[in-house]
Backbone as a printed PyTorch tensor [residue, N CA C, xyz], in Angstrom:
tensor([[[-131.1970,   43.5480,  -34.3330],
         [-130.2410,   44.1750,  -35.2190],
         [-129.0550,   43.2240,  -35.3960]],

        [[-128.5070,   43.0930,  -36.6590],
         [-127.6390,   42.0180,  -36.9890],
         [-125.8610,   43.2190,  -37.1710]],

        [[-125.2330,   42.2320,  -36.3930],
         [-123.4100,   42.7600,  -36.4760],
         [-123.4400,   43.5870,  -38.0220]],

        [[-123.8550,   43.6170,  -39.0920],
         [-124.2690,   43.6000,  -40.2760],
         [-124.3160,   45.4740,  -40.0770]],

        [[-125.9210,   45.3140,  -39.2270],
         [-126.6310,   46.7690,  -39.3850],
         [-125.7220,   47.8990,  -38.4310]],

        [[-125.2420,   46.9440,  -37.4310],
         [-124.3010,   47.6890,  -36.8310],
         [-122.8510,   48.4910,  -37.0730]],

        [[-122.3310,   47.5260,  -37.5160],
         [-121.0910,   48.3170,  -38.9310],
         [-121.1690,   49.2470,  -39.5840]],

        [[-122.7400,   49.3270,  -40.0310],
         [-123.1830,   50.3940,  -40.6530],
         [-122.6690,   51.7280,  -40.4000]],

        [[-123.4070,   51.8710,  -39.1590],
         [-123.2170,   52.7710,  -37.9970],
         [-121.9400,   53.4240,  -37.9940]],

        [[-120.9950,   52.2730,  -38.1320],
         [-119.6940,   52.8320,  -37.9400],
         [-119.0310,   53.4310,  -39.1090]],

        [[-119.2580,   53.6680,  -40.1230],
         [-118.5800,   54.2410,  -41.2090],
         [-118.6410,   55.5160,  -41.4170]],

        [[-118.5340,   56.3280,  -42.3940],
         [-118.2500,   57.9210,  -42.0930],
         [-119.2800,   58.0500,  -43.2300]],

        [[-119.6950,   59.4890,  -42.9660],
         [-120.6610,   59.9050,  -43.4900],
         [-119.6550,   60.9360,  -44.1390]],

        [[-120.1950,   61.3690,  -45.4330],
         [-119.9980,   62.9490,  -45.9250],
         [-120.5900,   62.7420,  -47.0330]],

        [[-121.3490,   64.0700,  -47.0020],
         [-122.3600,   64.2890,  -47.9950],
         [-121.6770,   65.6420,  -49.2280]],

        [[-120.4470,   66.1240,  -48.8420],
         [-119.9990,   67.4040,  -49.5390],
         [-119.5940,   68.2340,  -48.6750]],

        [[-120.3640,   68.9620,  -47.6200],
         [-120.1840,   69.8060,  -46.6650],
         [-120.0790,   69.3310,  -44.9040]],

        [[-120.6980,   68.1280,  -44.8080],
         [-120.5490,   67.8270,  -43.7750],
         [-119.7970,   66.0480,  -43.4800]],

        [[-118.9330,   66.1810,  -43.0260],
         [-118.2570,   65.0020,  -42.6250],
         [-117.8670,   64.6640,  -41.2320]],

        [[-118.6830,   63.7250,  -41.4290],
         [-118.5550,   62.5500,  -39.4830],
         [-117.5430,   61.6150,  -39.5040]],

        [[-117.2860,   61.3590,  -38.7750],
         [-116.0800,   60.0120,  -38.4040],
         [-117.3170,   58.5120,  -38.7960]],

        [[-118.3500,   58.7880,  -38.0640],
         [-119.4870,   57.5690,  -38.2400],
         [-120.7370,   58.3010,  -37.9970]],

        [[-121.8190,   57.4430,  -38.2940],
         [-123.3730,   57.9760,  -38.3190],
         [-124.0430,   57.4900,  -36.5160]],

        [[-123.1020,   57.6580,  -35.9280],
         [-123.6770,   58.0690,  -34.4730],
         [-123.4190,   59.2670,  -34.2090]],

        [[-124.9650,   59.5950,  -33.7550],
         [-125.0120,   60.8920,  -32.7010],
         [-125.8770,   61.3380,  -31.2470]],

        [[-125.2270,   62.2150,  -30.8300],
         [-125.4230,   62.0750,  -29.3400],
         [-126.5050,   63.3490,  -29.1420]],

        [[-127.7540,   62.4650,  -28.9770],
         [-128.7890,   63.1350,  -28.8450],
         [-128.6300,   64.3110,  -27.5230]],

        [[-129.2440,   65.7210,  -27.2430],
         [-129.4460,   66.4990,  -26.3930],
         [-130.0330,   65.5790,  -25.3440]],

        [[-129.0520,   66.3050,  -24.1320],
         [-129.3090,   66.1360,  -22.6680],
         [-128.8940,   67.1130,  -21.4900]],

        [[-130.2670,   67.8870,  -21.5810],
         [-130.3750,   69.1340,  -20.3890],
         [-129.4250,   68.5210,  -19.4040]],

        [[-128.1380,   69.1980,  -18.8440],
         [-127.2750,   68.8610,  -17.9290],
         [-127.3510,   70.2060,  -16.6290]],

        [[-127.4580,   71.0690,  -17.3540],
         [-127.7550,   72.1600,  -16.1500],
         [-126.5030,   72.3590,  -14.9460]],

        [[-125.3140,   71.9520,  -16.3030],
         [-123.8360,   72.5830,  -15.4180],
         [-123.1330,   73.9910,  -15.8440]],

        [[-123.8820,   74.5720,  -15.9150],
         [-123.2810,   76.2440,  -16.6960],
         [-123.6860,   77.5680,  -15.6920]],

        [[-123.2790,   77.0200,  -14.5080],
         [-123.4990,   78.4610,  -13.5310],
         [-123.4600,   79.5940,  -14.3210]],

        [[-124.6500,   80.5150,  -14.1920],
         [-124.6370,   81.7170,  -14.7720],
         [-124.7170,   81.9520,  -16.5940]],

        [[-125.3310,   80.6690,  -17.1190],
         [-125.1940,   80.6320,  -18.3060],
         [-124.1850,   80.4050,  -19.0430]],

        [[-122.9330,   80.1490,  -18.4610],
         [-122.0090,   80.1920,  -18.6650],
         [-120.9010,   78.7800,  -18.9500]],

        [[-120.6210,   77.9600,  -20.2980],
         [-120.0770,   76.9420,  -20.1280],
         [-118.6150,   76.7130,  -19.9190]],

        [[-118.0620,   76.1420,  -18.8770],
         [-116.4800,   76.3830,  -18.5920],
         [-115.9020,   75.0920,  -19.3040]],

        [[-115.0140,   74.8150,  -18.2310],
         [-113.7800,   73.6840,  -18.8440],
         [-114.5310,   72.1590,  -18.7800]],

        [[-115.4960,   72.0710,  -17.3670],
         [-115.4760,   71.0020,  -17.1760],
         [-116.9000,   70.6680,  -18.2080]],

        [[-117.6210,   71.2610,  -19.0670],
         [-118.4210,   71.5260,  -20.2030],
         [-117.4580,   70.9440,  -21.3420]],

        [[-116.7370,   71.8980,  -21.1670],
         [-115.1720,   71.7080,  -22.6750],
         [-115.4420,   70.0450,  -22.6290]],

        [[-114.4290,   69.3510,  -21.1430],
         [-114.1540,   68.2470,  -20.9850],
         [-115.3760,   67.1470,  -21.1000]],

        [[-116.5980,   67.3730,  -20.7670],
         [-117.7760,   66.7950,  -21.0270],
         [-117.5650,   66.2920,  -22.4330]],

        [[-117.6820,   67.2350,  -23.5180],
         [-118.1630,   67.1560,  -25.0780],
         [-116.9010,   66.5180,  -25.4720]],

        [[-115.9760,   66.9010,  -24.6280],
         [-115.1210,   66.6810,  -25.8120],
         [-114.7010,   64.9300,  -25.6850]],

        [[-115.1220,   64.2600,  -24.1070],
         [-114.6740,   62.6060,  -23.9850],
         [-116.0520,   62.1720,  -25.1690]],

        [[-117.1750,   62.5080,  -25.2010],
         [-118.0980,   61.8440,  -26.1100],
         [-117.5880,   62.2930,  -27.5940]],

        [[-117.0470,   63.2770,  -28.0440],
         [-116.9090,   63.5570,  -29.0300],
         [-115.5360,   62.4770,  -30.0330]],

        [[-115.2350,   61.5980,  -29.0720],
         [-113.7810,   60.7950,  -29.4010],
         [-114.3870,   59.3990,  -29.9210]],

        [[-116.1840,   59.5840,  -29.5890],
         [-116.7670,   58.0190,  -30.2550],
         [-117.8650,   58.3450,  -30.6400]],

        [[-118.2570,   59.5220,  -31.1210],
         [-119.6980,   59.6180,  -31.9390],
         [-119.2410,   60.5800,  -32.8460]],

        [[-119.9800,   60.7070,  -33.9670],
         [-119.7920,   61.3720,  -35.2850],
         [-120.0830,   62.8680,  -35.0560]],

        [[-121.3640,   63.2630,  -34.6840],
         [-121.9020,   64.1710,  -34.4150],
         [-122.8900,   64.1220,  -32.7990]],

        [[-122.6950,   65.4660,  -32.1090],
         [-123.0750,   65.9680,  -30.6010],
         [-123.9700,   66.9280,  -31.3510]],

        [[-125.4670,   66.4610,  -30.7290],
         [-125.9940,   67.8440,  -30.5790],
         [-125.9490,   67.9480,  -29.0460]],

        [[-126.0530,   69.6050,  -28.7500],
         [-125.8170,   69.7400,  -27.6310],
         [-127.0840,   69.8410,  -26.8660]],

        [[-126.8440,   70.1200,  -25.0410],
         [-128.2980,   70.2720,  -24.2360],
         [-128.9180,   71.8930,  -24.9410]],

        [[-129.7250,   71.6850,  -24.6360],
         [-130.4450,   73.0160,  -25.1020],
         [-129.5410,   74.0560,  -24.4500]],

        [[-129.5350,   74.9710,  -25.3400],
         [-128.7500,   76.1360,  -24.8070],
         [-130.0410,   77.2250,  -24.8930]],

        [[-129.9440,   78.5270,  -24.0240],
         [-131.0510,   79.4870,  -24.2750],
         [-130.3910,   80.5920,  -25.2280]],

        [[-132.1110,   80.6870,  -26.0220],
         [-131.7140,   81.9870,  -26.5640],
         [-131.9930,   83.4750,  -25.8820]],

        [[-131.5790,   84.7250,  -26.6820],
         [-131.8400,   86.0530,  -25.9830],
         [-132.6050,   86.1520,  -25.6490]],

        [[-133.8410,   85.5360,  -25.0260],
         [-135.2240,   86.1450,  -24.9250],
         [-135.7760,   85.7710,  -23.8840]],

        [[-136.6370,   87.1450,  -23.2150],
         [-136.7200,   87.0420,  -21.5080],
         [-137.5010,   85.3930,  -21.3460]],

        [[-138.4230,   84.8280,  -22.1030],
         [-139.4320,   83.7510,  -22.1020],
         [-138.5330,   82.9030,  -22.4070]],

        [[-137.4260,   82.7500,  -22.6780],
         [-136.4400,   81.6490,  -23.1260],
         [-136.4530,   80.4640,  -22.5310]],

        [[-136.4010,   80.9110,  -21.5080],
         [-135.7940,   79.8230,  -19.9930],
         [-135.2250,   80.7940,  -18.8880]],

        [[-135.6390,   80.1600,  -17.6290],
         [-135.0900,   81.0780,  -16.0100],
         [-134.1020,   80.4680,  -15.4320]],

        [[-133.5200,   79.1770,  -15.7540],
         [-132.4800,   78.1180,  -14.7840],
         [-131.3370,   78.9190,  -15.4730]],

        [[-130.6930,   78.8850,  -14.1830],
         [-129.4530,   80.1780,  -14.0150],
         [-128.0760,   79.0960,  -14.4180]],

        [[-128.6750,   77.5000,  -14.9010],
         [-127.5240,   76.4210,  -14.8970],
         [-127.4280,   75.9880,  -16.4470]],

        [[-128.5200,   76.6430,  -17.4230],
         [-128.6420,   76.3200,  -18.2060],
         [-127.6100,   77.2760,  -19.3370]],

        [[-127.0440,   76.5440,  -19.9670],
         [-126.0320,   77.8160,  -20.9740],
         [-126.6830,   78.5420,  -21.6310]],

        [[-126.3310,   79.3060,  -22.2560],
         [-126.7200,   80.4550,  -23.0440],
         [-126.0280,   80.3550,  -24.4350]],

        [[-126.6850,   80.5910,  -25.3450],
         [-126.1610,   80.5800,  -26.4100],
         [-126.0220,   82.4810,  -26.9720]],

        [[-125.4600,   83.6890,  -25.7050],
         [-125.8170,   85.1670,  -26.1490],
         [-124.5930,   85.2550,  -25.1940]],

        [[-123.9020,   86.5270,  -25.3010],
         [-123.2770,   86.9380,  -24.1300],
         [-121.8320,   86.6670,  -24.3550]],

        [[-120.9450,   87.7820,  -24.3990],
         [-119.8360,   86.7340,  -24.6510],
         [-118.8330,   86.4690,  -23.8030]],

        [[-118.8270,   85.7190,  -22.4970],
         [-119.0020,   84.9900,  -21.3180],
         [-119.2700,   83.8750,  -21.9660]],

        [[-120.8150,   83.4590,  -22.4500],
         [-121.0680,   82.5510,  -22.6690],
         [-120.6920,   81.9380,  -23.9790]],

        [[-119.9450,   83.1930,  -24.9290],
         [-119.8730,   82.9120,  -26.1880],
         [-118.5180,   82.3570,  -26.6670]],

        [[-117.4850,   82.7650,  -25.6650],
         [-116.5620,   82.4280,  -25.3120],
         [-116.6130,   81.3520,  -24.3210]],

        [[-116.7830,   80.5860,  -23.7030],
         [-117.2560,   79.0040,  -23.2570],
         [-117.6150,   78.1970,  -24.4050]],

        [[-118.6840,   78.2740,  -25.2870],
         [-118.5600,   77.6710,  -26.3250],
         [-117.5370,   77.3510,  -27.1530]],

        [[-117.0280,   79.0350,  -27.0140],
         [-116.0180,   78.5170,  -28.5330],
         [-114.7820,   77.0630,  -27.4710]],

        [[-115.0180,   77.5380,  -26.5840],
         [-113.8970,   76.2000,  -25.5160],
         [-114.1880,   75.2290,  -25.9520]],

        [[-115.8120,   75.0660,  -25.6240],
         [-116.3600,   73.5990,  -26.2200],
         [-115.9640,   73.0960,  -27.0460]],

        [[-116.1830,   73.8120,  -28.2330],
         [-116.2660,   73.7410,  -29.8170],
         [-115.1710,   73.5340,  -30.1150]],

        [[-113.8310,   73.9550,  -29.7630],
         [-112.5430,   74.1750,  -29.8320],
         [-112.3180,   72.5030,  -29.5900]],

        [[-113.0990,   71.8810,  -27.9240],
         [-112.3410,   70.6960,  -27.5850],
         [-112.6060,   69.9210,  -28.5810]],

        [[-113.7410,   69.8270,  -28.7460],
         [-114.7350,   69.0660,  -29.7280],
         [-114.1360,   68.4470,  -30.7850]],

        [[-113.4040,   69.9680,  -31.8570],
         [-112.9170,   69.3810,  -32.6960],
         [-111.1760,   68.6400,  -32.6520]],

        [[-110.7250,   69.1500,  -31.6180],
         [-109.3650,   68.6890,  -31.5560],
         [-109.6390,   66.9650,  -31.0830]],

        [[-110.9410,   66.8450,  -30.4920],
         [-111.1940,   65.3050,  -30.1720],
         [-111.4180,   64.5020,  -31.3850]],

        [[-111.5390,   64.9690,  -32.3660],
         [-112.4060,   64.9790,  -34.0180],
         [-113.6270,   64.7120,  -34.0790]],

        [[-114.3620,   65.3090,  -33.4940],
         [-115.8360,   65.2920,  -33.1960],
         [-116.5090,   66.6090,  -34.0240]],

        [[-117.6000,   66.5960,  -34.1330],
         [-118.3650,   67.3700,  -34.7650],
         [-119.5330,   68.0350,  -33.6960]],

        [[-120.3010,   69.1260,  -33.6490],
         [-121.0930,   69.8170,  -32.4810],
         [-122.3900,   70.8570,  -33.2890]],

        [[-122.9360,   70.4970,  -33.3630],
         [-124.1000,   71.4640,  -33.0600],
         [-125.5160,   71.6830,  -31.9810]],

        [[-125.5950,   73.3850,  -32.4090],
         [-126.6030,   73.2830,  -30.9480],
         [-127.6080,   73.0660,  -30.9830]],

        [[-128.8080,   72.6840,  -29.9620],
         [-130.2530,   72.7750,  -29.6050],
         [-130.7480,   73.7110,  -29.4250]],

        [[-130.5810,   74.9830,  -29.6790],
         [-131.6780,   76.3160,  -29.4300],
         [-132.4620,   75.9430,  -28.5180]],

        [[-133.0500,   76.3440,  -26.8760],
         [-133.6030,   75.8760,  -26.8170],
         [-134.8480,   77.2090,  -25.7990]],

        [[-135.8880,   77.0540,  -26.6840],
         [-137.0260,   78.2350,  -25.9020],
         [-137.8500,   77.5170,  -24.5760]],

        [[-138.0130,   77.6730,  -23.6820],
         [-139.3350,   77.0270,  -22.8040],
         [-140.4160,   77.3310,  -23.0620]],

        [[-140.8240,   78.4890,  -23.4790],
         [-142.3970,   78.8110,  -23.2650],
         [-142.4310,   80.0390,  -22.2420]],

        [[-143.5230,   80.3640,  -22.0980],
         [-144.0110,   80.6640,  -20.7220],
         [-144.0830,   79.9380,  -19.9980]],

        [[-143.3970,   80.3090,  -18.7890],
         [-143.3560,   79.8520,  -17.7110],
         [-144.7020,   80.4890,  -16.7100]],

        [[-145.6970,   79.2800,  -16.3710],
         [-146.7610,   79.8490,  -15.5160],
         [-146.7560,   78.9190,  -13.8370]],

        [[-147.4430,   79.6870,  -13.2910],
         [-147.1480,   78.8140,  -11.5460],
         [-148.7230,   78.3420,  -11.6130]],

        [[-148.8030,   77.6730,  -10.4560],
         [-149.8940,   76.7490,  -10.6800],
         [-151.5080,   77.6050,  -10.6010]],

        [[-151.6110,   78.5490,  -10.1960],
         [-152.6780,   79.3210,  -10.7850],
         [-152.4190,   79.9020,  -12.1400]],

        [[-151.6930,   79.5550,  -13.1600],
         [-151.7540,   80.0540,  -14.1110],
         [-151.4860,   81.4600,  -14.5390]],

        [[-150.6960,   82.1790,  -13.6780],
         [-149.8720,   83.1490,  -13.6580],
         [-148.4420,   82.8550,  -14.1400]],

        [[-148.2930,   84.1250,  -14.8100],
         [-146.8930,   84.2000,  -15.2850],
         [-145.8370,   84.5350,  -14.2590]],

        [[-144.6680,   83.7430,  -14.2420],
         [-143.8430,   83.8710,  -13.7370],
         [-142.3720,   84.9720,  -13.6910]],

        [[-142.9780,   85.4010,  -14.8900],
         [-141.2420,   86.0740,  -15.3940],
         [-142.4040,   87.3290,  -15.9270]],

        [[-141.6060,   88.3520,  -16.0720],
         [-142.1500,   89.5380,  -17.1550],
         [-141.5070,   89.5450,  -18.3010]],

        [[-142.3640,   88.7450,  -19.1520],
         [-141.7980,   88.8350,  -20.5250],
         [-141.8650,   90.4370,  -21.2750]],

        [[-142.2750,   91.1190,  -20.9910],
         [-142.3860,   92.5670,  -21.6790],
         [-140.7840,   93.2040,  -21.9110]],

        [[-140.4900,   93.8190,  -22.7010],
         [-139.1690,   94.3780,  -22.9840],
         [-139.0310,   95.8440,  -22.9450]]])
């Protein structure tokens, strides 16, 4: 890659509705710091030091409402408002850093143990 293609990188994007500082973004990375689903300050402070040199954050997968979602008790939640209120923290730092944020939805599957049993009762 030439100093050239790299510059690139650095200029701002806006298409009408969405505007970046530059066309870097910070791919999802399961961090599994949200005791209880729940994202606090030091979450806030996470997003918001990357958010001061990339255009756009997508975030680690967050779970949705649903019993099959995901079971890690570290993983955020995107339901709840505990958890809905942590975000808006995030989101809040995010943009005062001038960063941009969206989320990863993120489902697991069924979860099965090694005989191939289900782990969770997905039934509602």
């Amino acid at each position: 890659m030439t100093s050239a293609d790299i510059t690139a990188l650095l200029k701002p994007f806006d298409d009408g509705s969405h505007h970046l500082r530059n066309r870097i973004v910070m791919a999802p990375m399961t961090r599994r710091f949200s005791p209880g689903g729940v994202p606090g300050p030091d979450v806030a402070a996470y997003y918001a030091r990357r958010a001061s040199s990339v255009g756009l954050i997508i975030t680690e997968g967050v779970l949705i409402d649903h019993p099959s979602a995901g079971s890690d008790p570290d993983v955020p939640h995107l339901y709840g408002d505990r958890a809905l209120a942590g975000w808006r923290q995030v989101t809040d730092a995010v943009h005062e850093a001038g960063g941009r944020i969206a989320a990863q939805l993120w489902h697991v599957g069924l979860a099965r143990d090694p005989e191939g049993r289900c782990t969770r009762d997905i039934r509602r």
